[in-house]
XYZ file of C-alpha atoms in Angstrom:
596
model
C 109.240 54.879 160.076
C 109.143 52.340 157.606
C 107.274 54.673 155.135
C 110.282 57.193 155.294
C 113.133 53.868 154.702
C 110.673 52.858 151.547
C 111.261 56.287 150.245
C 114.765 56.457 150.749
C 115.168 52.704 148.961
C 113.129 54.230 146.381
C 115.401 57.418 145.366
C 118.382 55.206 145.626
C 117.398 52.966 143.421
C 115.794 55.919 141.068
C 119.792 57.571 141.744
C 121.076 54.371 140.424
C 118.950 53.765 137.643
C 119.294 57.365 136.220
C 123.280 56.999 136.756
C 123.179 53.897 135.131
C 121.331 55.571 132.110
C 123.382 57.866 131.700
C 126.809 56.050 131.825
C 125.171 54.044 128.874
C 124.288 57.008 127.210
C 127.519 58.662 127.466
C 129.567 54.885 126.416
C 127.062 55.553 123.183
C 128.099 58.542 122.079
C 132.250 57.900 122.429
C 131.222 54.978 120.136
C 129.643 57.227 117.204
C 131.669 59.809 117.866
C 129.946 62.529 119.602
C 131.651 62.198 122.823
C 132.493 66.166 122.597
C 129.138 66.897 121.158
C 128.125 70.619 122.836
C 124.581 72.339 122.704
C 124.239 74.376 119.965
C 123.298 78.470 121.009
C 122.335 81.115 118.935
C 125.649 83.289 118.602
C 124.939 86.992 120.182
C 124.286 89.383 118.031
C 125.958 93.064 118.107
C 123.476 95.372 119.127
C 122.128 98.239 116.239
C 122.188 101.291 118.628
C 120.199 104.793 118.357
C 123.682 106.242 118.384
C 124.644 104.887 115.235
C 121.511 105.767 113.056
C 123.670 108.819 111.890
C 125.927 106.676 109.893
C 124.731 103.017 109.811
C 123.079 102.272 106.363
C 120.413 99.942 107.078
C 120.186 97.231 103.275
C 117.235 95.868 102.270
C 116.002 94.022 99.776
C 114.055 91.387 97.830
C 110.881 92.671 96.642
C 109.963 94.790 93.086
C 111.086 98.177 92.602
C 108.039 99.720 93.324
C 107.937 98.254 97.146
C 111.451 98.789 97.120
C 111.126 102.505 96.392
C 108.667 103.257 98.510
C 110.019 101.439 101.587
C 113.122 103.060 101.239
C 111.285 106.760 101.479
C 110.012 106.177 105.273
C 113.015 104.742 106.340
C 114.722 108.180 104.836
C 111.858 110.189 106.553
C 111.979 108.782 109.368
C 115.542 109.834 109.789
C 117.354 106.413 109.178
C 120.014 106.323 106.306
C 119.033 103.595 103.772
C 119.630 101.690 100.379
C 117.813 98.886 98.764
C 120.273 96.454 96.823
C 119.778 95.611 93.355
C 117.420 92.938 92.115
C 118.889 89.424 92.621
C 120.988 87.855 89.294
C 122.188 84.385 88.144
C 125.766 85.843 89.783
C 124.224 86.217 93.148
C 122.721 82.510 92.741
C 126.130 81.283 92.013
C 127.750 83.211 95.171
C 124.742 82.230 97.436
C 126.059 78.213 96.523
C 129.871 79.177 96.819
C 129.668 80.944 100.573
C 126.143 79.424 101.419
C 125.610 75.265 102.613
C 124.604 73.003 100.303
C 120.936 71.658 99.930
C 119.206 75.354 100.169
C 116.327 76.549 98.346
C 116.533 79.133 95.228
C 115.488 82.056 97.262
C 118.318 81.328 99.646
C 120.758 81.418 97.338
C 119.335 84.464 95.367
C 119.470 86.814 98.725
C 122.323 85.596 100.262
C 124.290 85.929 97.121
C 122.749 89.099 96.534
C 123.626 90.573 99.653
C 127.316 89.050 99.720
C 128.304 90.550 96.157
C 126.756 94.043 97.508
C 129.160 93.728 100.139
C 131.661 92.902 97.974
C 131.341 95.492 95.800
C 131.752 98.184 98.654
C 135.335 96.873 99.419
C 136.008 97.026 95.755
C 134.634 100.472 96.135
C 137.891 101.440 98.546
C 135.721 100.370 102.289
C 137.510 97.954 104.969
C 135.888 94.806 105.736
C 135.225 96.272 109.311
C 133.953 99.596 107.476
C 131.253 98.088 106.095
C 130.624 95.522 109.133
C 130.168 98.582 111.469
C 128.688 100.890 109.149
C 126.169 98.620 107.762
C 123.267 96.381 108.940
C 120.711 93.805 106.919
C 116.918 93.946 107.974
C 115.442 90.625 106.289
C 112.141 88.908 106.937
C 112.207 85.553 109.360
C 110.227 83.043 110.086
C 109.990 79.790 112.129
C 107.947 77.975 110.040
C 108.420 74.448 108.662
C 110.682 75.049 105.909
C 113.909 76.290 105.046
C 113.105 79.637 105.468
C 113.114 79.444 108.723
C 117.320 78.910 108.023
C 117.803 82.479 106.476
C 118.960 84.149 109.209
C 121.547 81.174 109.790
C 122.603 81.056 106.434
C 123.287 84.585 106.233
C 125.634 84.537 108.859
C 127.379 81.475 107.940
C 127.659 82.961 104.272
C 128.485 86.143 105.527
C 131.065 84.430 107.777
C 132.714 82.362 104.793
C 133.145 85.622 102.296
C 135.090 86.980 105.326
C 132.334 89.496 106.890
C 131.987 87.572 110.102
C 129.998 89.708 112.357
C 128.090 91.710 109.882
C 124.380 92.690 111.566
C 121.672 90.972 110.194
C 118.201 92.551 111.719
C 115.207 89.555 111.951
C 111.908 91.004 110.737
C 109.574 88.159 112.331
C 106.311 87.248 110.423
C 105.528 85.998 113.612
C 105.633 89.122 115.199
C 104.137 91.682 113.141
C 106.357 94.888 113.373
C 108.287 93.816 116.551
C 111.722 93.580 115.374
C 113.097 90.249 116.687
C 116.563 92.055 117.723
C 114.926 94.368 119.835
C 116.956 97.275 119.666
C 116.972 100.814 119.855
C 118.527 101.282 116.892
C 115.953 100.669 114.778
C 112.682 102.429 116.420
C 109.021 101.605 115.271
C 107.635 105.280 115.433
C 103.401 105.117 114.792
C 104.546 107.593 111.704
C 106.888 104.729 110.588
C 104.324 102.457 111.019
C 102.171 104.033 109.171
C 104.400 104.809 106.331
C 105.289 101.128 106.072
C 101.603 100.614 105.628
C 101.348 102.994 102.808
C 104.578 101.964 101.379
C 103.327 98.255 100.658
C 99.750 99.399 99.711
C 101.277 101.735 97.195
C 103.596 99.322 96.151
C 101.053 96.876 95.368
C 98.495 99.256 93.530
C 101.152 100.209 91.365
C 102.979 96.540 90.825
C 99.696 95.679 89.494
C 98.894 98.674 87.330
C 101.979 98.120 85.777
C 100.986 94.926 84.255
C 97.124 96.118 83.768
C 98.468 98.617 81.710
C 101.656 98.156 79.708
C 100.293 94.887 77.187
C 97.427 97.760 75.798
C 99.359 100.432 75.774
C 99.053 103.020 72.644
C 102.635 104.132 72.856
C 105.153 101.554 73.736
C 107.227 102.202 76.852
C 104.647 104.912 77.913
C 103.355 103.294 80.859
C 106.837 102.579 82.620
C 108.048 106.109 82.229
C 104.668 107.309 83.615
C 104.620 105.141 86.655
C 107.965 105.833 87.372
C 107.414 109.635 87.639
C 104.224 108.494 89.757
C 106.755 106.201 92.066
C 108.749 109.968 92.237
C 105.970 111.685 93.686
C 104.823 109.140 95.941
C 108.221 108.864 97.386
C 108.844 112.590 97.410
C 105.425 112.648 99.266
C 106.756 109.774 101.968
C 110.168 111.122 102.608
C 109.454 114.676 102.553
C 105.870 115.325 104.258
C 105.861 117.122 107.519
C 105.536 114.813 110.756
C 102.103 115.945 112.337
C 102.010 116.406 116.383
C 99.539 117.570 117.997
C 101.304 120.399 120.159
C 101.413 122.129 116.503
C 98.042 121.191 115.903
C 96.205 122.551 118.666
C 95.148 126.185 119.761
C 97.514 127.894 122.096
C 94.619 127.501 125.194
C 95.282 123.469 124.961
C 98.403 123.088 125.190
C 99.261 123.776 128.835
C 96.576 121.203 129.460
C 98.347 118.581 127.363
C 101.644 119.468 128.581
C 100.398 118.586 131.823
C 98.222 115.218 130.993
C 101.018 113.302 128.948
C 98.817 110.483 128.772
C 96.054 112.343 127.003
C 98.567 114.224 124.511
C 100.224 110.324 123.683
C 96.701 109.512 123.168
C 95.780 112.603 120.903
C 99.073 112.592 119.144
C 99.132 108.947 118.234
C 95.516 109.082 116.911
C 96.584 112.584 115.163
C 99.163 110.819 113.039
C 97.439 107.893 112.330
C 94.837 110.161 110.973
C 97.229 112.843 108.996
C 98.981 109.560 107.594
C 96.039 108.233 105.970
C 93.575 110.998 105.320
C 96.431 114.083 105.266
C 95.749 116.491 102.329
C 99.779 116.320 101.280
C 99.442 112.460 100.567
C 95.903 111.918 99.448
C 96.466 114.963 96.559
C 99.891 112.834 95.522
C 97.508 109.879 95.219
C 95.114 112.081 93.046
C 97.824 113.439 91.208
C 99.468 109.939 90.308
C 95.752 108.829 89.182
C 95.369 111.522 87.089
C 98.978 110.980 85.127
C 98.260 107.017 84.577
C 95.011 107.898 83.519
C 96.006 109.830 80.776
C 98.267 106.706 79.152
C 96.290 105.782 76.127
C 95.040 102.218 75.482
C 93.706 99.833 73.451
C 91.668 97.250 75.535
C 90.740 95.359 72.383
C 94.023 93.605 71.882
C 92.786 89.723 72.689
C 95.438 88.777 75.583
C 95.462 85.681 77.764
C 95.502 86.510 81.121
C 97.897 84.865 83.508
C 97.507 84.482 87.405
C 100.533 84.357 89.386
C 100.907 82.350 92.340
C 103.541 79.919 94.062
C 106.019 80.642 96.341
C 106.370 84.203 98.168
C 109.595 85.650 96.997
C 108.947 83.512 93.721
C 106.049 85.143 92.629
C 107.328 88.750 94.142
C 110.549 89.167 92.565
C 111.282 90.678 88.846
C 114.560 89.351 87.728
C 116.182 86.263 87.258
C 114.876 84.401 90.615
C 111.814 83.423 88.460
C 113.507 83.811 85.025
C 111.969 87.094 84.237
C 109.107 85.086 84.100
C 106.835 88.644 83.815
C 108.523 90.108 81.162
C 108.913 86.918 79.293
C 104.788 86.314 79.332
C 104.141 90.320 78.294
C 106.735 89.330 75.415
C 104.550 86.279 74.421
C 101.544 88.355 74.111
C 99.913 87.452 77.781
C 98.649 89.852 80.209
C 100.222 89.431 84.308
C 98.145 89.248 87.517
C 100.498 89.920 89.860
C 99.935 89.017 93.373
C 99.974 91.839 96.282
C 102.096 91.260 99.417
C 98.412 92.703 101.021
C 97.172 89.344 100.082
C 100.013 87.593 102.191
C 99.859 89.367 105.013
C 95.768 88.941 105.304
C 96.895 85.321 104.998
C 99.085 85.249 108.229
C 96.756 86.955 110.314
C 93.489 84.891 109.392
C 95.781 81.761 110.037
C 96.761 83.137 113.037
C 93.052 83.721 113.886
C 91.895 80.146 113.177
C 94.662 78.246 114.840
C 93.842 80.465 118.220
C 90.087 79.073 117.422
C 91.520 75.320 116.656
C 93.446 75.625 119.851
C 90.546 77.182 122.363
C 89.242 73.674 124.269
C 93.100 72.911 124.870
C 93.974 76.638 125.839
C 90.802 77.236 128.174
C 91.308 77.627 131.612
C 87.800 75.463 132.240
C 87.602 72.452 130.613
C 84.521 71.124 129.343
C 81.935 73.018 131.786
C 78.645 72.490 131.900
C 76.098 74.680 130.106
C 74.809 75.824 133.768
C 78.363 76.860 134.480
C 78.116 80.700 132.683
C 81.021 81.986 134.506
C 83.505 79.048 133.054
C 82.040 79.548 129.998
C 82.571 83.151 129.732
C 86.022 82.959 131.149
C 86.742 80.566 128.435
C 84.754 83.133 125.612
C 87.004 86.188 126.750
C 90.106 84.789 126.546
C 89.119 83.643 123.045
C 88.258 86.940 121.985
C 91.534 88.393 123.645
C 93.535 86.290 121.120
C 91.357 86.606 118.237
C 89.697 90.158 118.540
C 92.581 92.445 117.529
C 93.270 89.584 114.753
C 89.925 90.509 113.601
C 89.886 93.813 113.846
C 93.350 94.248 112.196
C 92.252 92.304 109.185
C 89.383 94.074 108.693
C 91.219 97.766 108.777
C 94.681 96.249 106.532
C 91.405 95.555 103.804
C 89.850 98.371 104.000
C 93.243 100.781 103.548
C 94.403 98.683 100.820
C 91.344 98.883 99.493
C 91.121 102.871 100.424
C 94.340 102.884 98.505
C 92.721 101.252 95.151
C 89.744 103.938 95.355
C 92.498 106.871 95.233
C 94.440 105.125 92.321
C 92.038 104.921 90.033
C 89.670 101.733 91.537
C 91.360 99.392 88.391
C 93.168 97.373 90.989
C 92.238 93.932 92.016
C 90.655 93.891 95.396
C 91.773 91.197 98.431
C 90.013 87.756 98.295
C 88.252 86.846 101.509
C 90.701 84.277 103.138
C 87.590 82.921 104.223
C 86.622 81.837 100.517
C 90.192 80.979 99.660
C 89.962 78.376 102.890
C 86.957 77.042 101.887
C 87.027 76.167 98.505
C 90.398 74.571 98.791
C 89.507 73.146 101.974
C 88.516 69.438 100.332
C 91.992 69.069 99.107
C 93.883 71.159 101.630
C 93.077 71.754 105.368
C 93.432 75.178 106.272
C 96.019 75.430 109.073
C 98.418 73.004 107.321
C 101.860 75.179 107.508
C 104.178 75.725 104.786
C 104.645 78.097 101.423
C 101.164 79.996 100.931
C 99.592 77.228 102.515
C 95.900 76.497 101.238
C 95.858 80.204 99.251
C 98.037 78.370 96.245
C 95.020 75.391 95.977
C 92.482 78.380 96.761
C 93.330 80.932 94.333
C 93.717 78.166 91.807
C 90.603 77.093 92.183
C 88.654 80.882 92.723
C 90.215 82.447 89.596
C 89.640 79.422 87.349
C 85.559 78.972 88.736
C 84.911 82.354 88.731
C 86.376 82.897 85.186
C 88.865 85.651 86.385
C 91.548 84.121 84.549
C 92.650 82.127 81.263
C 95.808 79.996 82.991
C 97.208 80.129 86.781
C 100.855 79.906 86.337
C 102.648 78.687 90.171
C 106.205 79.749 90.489
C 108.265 78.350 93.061
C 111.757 77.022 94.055
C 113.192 74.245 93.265
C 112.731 71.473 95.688
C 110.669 73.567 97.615
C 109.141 71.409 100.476
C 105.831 73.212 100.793
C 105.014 73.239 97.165
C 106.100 70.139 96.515
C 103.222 69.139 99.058
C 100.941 71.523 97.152
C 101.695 70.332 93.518
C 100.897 66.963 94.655
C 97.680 68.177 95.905
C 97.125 70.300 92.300
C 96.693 67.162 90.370
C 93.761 66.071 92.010
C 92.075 70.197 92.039
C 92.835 69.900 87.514
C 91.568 66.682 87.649
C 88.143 68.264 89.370
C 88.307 70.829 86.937
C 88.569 70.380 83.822
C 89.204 73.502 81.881
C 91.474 74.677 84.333
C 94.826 75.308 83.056
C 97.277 75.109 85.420
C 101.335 74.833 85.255
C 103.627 74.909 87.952
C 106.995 76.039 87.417
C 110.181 75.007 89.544
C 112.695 78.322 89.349
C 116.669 77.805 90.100
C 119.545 79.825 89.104
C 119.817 77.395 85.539
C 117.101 76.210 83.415
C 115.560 79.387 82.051
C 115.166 77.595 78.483
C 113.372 74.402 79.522
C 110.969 76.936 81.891
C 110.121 79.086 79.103
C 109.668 76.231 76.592
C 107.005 75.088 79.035
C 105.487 77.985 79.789
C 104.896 78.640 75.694
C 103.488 75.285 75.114
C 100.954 75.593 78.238
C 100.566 79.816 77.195
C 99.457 78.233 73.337
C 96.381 77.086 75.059
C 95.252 79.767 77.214
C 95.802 81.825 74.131
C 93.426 79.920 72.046
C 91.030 79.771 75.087
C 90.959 83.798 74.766
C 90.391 83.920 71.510
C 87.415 81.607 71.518
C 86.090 83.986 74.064
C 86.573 87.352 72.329
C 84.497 85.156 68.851
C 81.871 84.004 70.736
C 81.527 88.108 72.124
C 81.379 89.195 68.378
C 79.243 86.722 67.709
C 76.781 87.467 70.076
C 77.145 90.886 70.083
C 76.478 90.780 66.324
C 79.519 93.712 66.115
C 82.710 93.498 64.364
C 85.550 94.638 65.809
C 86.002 97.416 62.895
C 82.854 98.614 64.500
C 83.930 98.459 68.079
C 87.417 100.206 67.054
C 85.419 103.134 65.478
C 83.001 103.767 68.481
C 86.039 103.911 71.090
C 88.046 106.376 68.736
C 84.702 108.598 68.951
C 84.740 108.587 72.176
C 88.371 108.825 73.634
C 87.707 108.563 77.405
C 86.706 104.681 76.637
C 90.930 104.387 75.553
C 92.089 106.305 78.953
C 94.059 103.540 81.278
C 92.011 103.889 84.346
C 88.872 103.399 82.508
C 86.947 101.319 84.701
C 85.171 98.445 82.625
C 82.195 96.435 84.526
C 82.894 92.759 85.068
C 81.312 90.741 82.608
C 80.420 87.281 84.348
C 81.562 84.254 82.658
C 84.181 86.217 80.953
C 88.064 86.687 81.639
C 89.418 88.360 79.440
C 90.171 92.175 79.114
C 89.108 92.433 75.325
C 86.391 90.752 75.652
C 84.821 92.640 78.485
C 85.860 95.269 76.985
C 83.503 94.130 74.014
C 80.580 93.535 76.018
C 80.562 96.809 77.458
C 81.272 98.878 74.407
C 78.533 96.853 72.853
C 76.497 97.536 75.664
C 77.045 101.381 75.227
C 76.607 101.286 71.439
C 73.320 99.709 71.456
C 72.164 102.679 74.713
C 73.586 105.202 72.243
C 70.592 107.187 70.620
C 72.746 109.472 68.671
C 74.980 106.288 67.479
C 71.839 104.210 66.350
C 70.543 106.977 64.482
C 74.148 107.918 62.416
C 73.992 103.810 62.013
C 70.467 103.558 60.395
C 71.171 106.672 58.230
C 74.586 105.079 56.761
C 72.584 102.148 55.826
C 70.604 102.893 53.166
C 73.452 105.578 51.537
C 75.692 102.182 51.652
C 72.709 100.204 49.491
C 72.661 103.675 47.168
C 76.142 103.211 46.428
């Protein structure tokens, strides 16, 4: 009996205590003013059904003209009506500050704008504001990760809101969650042939993004390459929108198919494996592949032009976009006499899953059902080793195939293409200045690439673009000074992009550009020089033999050596001094020269 009063003393008192808390808590708040302060929820948003896919127009944008492009093809045959909005300008930065908050990042600005004057321009075009809100949706990328992109989705709305399209759709694409849209509705249905044409659409984006810039600064016949690869974007989109849908009911003999139609499982089975297959191995797209490899190959060029070559890195959209969100930083460094490496979204999205890989390893001991068991304890152990591999396995696995189809993807274009650097080596060689599951920006792939493409001599300069006030690359650039200070001959410049300042970034960019410029020259001499071949010489040999000018040549890596002309060098040396027929022309001119 006593036991049982203690108890009740006890609660009363805990009652009393709690109310007592509170009451202060709530006299608190009247005092600063937040006496009517309410919790803040997510406002609901207006569902995207299947019954409006006949005349919603889903917008998109944000990435080069080439992703762009392609993306916009599956959406089209997959049935959806679509339209990508035009690259981002110093307009839509100004209209992203008027309707956006204050404080946001460059990117923010860019899109929001962009996607706000788009809208605007519709009403201009003759639509009602409630046209275009129920006629139209916006499928962006999210993200909850520790910066302020994690805000896009709220400062859409709230722009969107201000310019007086409150209750416009905006669709979350979650890094997060892969290819589960975060609204969840039937409206916008993830089909395996959708899927699958996404996958193609960024590979082939990438492959040509980055042939694009391999080509164009040794190009024979100026503005060649850009009208080739946009009749190769043409085909490759016909080829996406247009190609017949496989299923396996067509597919199969007449004898099979009362046996499918009766085992639905198997013929889900069959058909989802079917188009998986026909997607990536179908006749219809790999002879557009062959066909686009074959037009870009016959683009003549002249490899010994001595370029710098400039890595891009920094910030996603940054380093992704083509117009005045990095201040045409491309074009500007082709006009400067530079060569672009342009980074693939592939890279990224290797990135996210390896991350998400090693934090599931980081976070085992905690996760584990068993903790610490004893090495005579198998069947803890093993409990603990399979749910591991549950999280990790398809991580693994998934990695492994997005490689080896972006890499699949190279082989068909012409094999030119940069291939994917192990995350594994990016980790560890910027793991002494940057741990690898510290969040934010590219995380430790800006410190890692810096520090792979300057050691293994794959470039003359790494050039970082990023926003202005950027939190995560702020925390990188601070870490940058110690990597140049490691390495000496490593030149690195980051660049801060906003919707002003293109002047001041380009003066900077020359002055840094003046160097790698003089570092590629000192290259391409000390080639001749040990060579013992002039250029003149060089030039003659390739105009013999014109396949060595065809764009998809495909020149061995020289080690030690960056640059295109000189590799170039080296290898036409290399073929000269294997040439019979060549040495024997040389030895003959010779003594006809000490005639005359």
């Amino acid at each position: 009996m006593p036991a049982v009063v203690n108890e009740i003393v006890q609660t009363d008192f805990e009652m009393e205590v709690q109310a007592r808390i509170e009451a202060e808590r709530a006299r608190l708040r009247a005092e600063a003013g937040l006496a009517r302060m309410r919790e803040f929820k997510k406002p609901v948003e207006r569902t995207f059904t299947a019954a409006e896919r006949d005349y919603v127009t889903i917008l998109f944008g944000g990435l080069t003209w080439k992703h762009e492009e392609m993306i916009k093809a599956v959406f089209h045959g997959s049935g959806y009506k679509c339209e990508n909005i035009p690259t981002p300008v110093v307009a839509d930065f100004q209209a992203g500050k008027e309707y956006g908050n204050n404080g946001q990042c460059n990117p923010t600005y860019f899109t929001v704008g962009n996607l706000v004057r788009y809208l605007q321009g519709l009403e201009q075009q003759g639509l009602t504001r409630q046209q275009i809100i129920d006629n139209y949706v916006f499928f962006t990328a999210g993200s909850c990760g520790p910066c302020r992109f994690g805000m896009y989705e709220a400062e859409y709305r709230f722009a969107l809101q201000n310019a007086g399209f409150d209750g416009f759709r905006v669709l979350l694409f979650q890094q997060t969650d892969g290819i589960k849209a975060a609204s969840g509705e039937p409206g916008l249905k993830f089909s395996v042939d959708f899927g699958m044409g996404m996958l193609n659409a960024l590979n082939l984006g990438d492959v040509l993004n980055e042939l694009v810039y391999q080509i164009r600064p040794f190009e024979v016949n100026k503005g060649e390459t850009d009208k080739v690869i946009q009749q190769a974007a043409k085909t490759l989109t016909d080829t996406l929108r247009d190609r017949k849908r496989w299923h396996v009911m067509d597919a199969v003999p007449s004898w099979a198919k009362p046996y499918l139609e009766k085992h639905k499982k198997v013929e889900g089975i069959t058909c989802t494996l079917g188009k998986i297959a026909d997607n990536l191995y179908g006749k219809e797209y790999v002879d557009a592949l062959h066909a686009c490899r074959d037009s870009i190959n016959a683009i003549q060029v002249d490899r010994l032009r001595v370029k710098p070559v400039i890595k891009i890195t920094g910030e996603f959209w940054a380093q992704t976009t083509e117009g005045d969100g990095n201040f045409n930083m491309f074009a500007f460094l082709e006009k400067e006499g530079a060569q672009v490496l342009v980074e693939p979204i592939a890279t990224w999205i290797s990135y996210m899953m390896y991350v998400a890989k090693e934090g599931a390893k980081a976070r085992a001991e905690v996760d584990a059902p068993y903790r610490d068991p004893k090495w005579y304890e198998l069947k803890k152990r093993a409990v603990n080793e399979l749910l591991l591999f549950k999280k990790t396995g398809g991580l693994t696995v998934g990695s492994g195939m997005w490689t080896y189809f972006y890499h699949r993807t190279i082989k068909h274009m012409g094999d030119t293409a940069h291939h994917i650097v192990p995350q594994k080596e990016l980790s560890r060689l910027a793991h002494p200045f940057y741990h690898q599951l510290a969040r934010g920006g590219e995380g430790f792939m800006e410190v890692g690439k810096n520090v792979y493409y300057t050691v293994n001599h794959l470039c003359h300069m790494v050039l970082a673009l990023k926003p202005f006030g950027c939190m995560p690359s702020t925390q990188s650039d601070g870490v940058q000074s110690r990597v140049v200070n490691k390495y000496k001959d490593m030149i690195f410049l980051p660049i801060e992009t906003s919707g002003e300042g293109e002047v001041n970034a380009h003066s900077r960019v020359q002055m840094a550009l003046a160097e790698a410029k003089a570092k590629a020259r000192a290259e391409f001499q000390g080639v001749l020089d040990k060579t013992g071949k002039s250029l003149d010489e060089l030039r003659e040999y390739v105009a013999d033999h014109p396949h060595l000018s065809h764009a998809l040549y495909k020149v061995p890596h020289q080690e030690g050596l960056a640059g295109t002309a000189a590799q170039f060098a080296v290898h036409v040396s290399d073929l000269m001094d294997k040439d019979r027929a060549y040495r024997r022309r040389a030895r003959v001119s010779v003594p006809e020269q000490r005639v005359a």
